[in-house]
């Protein structure tokens, strides 16, 4: 299983970015998909997750600003990030959990994409 994350970059506070995560496998439809992030000196944290039925859940710190979505025919997940803040600066990772949310502790990691929010 290969996950290709993209879309990171440098953005000013208040700006937007959209991250993409494309999976190489047909099991995407039957998998939960999540985004995590890891800021310098901090532990990796769950940002958002979407289950196989499309229900989404978010960390409190990003609610109302970030939107996770999925395009099953394209085996691709997205994280739309709006109203970005400097504290959103981190390496963002996508994760695929075949079988659904209950398997999120396992699953497959993509490589990270760096998001830097700075003026």
PDB file of C-alpha atoms in Angstrom:
ATOM      1  CA  UNK A   1       0.000   0.000   0.000  1.00  0.00           C
ATOM      2  CA  UNK A   2       1.390   3.369  -0.999  1.00  0.00           C
ATOM      3  CA  UNK A   3      -0.026   6.715   0.031  1.00  0.00           C
ATOM      4  CA  UNK A   4       1.118   9.845  -1.735  1.00  0.00           C
ATOM      5  CA  UNK A   5       0.474  13.051   0.187  1.00  0.00           C
ATOM      6  CA  UNK A   6       0.828  16.440  -1.447  1.00  0.00           C
ATOM      7  CA  UNK A   7      -0.284  20.043  -1.212  1.00  0.00           C
ATOM      8  CA  UNK A   8       1.814  21.397   1.609  1.00  0.00           C
ATOM      9  CA  UNK A   9       3.648  24.685   1.422  1.00  0.00           C
ATOM     10  CA  UNK A  10       4.131  28.111   2.884  1.00  0.00           C
ATOM     11  CA  UNK A  11       1.023  30.193   3.509  1.00  0.00           C
ATOM     12  CA  UNK A  12       0.295  33.387   5.390  1.00  0.00           C
ATOM     13  CA  UNK A  13      -1.907  33.387   8.485  1.00  0.00           C
ATOM     14  CA  UNK A  14      -5.541  33.377   7.443  1.00  0.00           C
ATOM     15  CA  UNK A  15      -4.766  31.624   4.197  1.00  0.00           C
ATOM     16  CA  UNK A  16      -5.857  28.243   2.852  1.00  0.00           C
ATOM     17  CA  UNK A  17      -4.300  25.049   1.589  1.00  0.00           C
ATOM     18  CA  UNK A  18      -5.699  21.758   0.369  1.00  0.00           C
ATOM     19  CA  UNK A  19      -3.815  18.572   1.062  1.00  0.00           C
ATOM     20  CA  UNK A  20      -4.342  15.459  -1.025  1.00  0.00           C
ATOM     21  CA  UNK A  21      -3.587  11.829  -0.266  1.00  0.00           C
ATOM     22  CA  UNK A  22      -3.807   9.326  -3.086  1.00  0.00           C
ATOM     23  CA  UNK A  23      -3.811   5.619  -2.355  1.00  0.00           C
ATOM     24  CA  UNK A  24      -2.465   2.971  -4.665  1.00  0.00           C
ATOM     25  CA  UNK A  25      -5.026   0.365  -3.714  1.00  0.00           C
ATOM     26  CA  UNK A  26      -8.630  -0.447  -4.490  1.00  0.00           C
ATOM     27  CA  UNK A  27      -9.407  -0.990  -0.810  1.00  0.00           C
ATOM     28  CA  UNK A  28      -9.705   2.769  -0.336  1.00  0.00           C
ATOM     29  CA  UNK A  29     -13.497   2.590  -0.406  1.00  0.00           C
ATOM     30  CA  UNK A  30     -13.515   0.156   2.518  1.00  0.00           C
ATOM     31  CA  UNK A  31     -10.984   2.125   4.535  1.00  0.00           C
ATOM     32  CA  UNK A  32     -11.147   4.973   6.989  1.00  0.00           C
ATOM     33  CA  UNK A  33      -8.825   7.816   6.061  1.00  0.00           C
ATOM     34  CA  UNK A  34      -7.214  10.197   8.514  1.00  0.00           C
ATOM     35  CA  UNK A  35      -4.898  13.152   8.671  1.00  0.00           C
ATOM     36  CA  UNK A  36      -2.391  13.591  11.488  1.00  0.00           C
ATOM     37  CA  UNK A  37       0.163  16.292  12.095  1.00  0.00           C
ATOM     38  CA  UNK A  38       3.382  16.624  14.010  1.00  0.00           C
ATOM     39  CA  UNK A  39       4.784  19.991  14.970  1.00  0.00           C
ATOM     40  CA  UNK A  40       8.453  20.408  15.930  1.00  0.00           C
ATOM     41  CA  UNK A  41       9.073  19.050  19.398  1.00  0.00           C
ATOM     42  CA  UNK A  42       5.542  17.720  19.759  1.00  0.00           C
ATOM     43  CA  UNK A  43       3.838  14.373  19.475  1.00  0.00           C
ATOM     44  CA  UNK A  44       1.915  13.411  16.376  1.00  0.00           C
ATOM     45  CA  UNK A  45      -1.771  14.206  16.791  1.00  0.00           C
ATOM     46  CA  UNK A  46      -4.952  13.244  15.000  1.00  0.00           C
ATOM     47  CA  UNK A  47      -6.411  16.165  13.060  1.00  0.00           C
ATOM     48  CA  UNK A  48      -9.363  14.661  11.234  1.00  0.00           C
ATOM     49  CA  UNK A  49     -10.748  11.319  10.165  1.00  0.00           C
ATOM     50  CA  UNK A  50     -13.457  10.223   7.752  1.00  0.00           C
ATOM     51  CA  UNK A  51     -14.983   6.779   8.003  1.00  0.00           C
ATOM     52  CA  UNK A  52     -16.124   4.506   5.202  1.00  0.00           C
ATOM     53  CA  UNK A  53     -19.600   6.026   5.289  1.00  0.00           C
ATOM     54  CA  UNK A  54     -18.324   9.578   4.956  1.00  0.00           C
ATOM     55  CA  UNK A  55     -18.810  10.683   8.555  1.00  0.00           C
ATOM     56  CA  UNK A  56     -16.078  13.061   9.649  1.00  0.00           C
ATOM     57  CA  UNK A  57     -14.573  13.833  13.027  1.00  0.00           C
ATOM     58  CA  UNK A  58     -12.192  16.627  13.933  1.00  0.00           C
ATOM     59  CA  UNK A  59      -9.810  17.699  16.635  1.00  0.00           C
ATOM     60  CA  UNK A  60     -11.211  20.629  18.589  1.00  0.00           C
ATOM     61  CA  UNK A  61      -8.330  22.813  17.448  1.00  0.00           C
ATOM     62  CA  UNK A  62      -9.387  22.603  13.791  1.00  0.00           C
ATOM     63  CA  UNK A  63     -13.177  22.375  13.985  1.00  0.00           C
ATOM     64  CA  UNK A  64     -14.831  24.928  11.746  1.00  0.00           C
ATOM     65  CA  UNK A  65     -11.614  25.579   9.840  1.00  0.00           C
ATOM     66  CA  UNK A  66     -10.620  22.228   8.329  1.00  0.00           C
ATOM     67  CA  UNK A  67     -12.717  19.882   6.210  1.00  0.00           C
ATOM     68  CA  UNK A  68     -11.814  16.284   5.460  1.00  0.00           C
ATOM     69  CA  UNK A  69     -13.320  14.587   2.424  1.00  0.00           C
ATOM     70  CA  UNK A  70     -12.815  11.611   0.189  1.00  0.00           C
ATOM     71  CA  UNK A  71     -13.257  10.734  -3.483  1.00  0.00           C
ATOM     72  CA  UNK A  72     -13.584   6.979  -3.581  1.00  0.00           C
ATOM     73  CA  UNK A  73     -13.412   6.524  -7.391  1.00  0.00           C
ATOM     74  CA  UNK A  74     -10.093   8.381  -7.327  1.00  0.00           C
ATOM     75  CA  UNK A  75      -8.869   6.636  -4.155  1.00  0.00           C
ATOM     76  CA  UNK A  76      -7.991  10.066  -2.860  1.00  0.00           C
ATOM     77  CA  UNK A  77      -8.623  11.890   0.374  1.00  0.00           C
ATOM     78  CA  UNK A  78      -8.411  15.607   1.002  1.00  0.00           C
ATOM     79  CA  UNK A  79      -7.927  18.021   3.838  1.00  0.00           C
ATOM     80  CA  UNK A  80      -9.129  21.533   3.097  1.00  0.00           C
ATOM     81  CA  UNK A  81      -7.526  23.925   5.570  1.00  0.00           C
ATOM     82  CA  UNK A  82      -8.898  27.433   5.913  1.00  0.00           C
ATOM     83  CA  UNK A  83      -8.144  30.302   8.281  1.00  0.00           C
ATOM     84  CA  UNK A  84      -4.725  28.853   8.926  1.00  0.00           C
ATOM     85  CA  UNK A  85      -2.854  29.883  12.035  1.00  0.00           C
ATOM     86  CA  UNK A  86       0.862  29.757  12.851  1.00  0.00           C
ATOM     87  CA  UNK A  87       0.121  26.956  15.317  1.00  0.00           C
ATOM     88  CA  UNK A  88      -1.068  24.819  12.390  1.00  0.00           C
ATOM     89  CA  UNK A  89       2.532  24.633  11.217  1.00  0.00           C
ATOM     90  CA  UNK A  90       3.505  20.966  11.135  1.00  0.00           C
ATOM     91  CA  UNK A  91       4.258  18.008   8.959  1.00  0.00           C
ATOM     92  CA  UNK A  92       0.931  16.516   7.931  1.00  0.00           C
ATOM     93  CA  UNK A  93       0.547  12.773   7.381  1.00  0.00           C
ATOM     94  CA  UNK A  94      -2.303  10.800   5.894  1.00  0.00           C
ATOM     95  CA  UNK A  95      -3.226   7.342   7.111  1.00  0.00           C
ATOM     96  CA  UNK A  96      -5.399   4.609   5.645  1.00  0.00           C
ATOM     97  CA  UNK A  97      -7.153   2.102   7.876  1.00  0.00           C
ATOM     98  CA  UNK A  98      -8.558  -0.808   5.865  1.00  0.00           C
ATOM     99  CA  UNK A  99     -11.733  -2.092   7.458  1.00  0.00           C
ATOM    100  CA  UNK A 100     -12.729   1.182   9.057  1.00  0.00           C
ATOM    101  CA  UNK A 101     -12.209   3.354  12.091  1.00  0.00           C
ATOM    102  CA  UNK A 102     -11.733   0.503  14.530  1.00  0.00           C
ATOM    103  CA  UNK A 103      -8.483  -0.335  12.751  1.00  0.00           C
ATOM    104  CA  UNK A 104      -7.123   3.218  12.821  1.00  0.00           C
ATOM    105  CA  UNK A 105      -4.451   2.310  15.383  1.00  0.00           C
ATOM    106  CA  UNK A 106      -2.916   0.106  12.701  1.00  0.00           C
ATOM    107  CA  UNK A 107      -3.196   0.966   9.059  1.00  0.00           C
ATOM    108  CA  UNK A 108      -0.782   2.492   6.601  1.00  0.00           C
ATOM    109  CA  UNK A 109       1.037   5.827   6.739  1.00  0.00           C
ATOM    110  CA  UNK A 110       1.817   8.135   3.885  1.00  0.00           C
ATOM    111  CA  UNK A 111       4.891  10.299   3.770  1.00  0.00           C
ATOM    112  CA  UNK A 112       4.497  13.716   5.327  1.00  0.00           C
ATOM    113  CA  UNK A 113       3.908  17.035   3.666  1.00  0.00           C
ATOM    114  CA  UNK A 114       5.102  20.198   5.372  1.00  0.00           C
ATOM    115  CA  UNK A 115       2.695  23.036   6.064  1.00  0.00           C
ATOM    116  CA  UNK A 116       4.221  26.296   7.243  1.00  0.00           C
ATOM    117  CA  UNK A 117       1.986  29.166   8.309  1.00  0.00           C
ATOM    118  CA  UNK A 118       3.981  32.330   8.615  1.00  0.00           C
ATOM    119  CA  UNK A 119       3.976  35.934   7.560  1.00  0.00           C
TER     120      UNK A 119
END
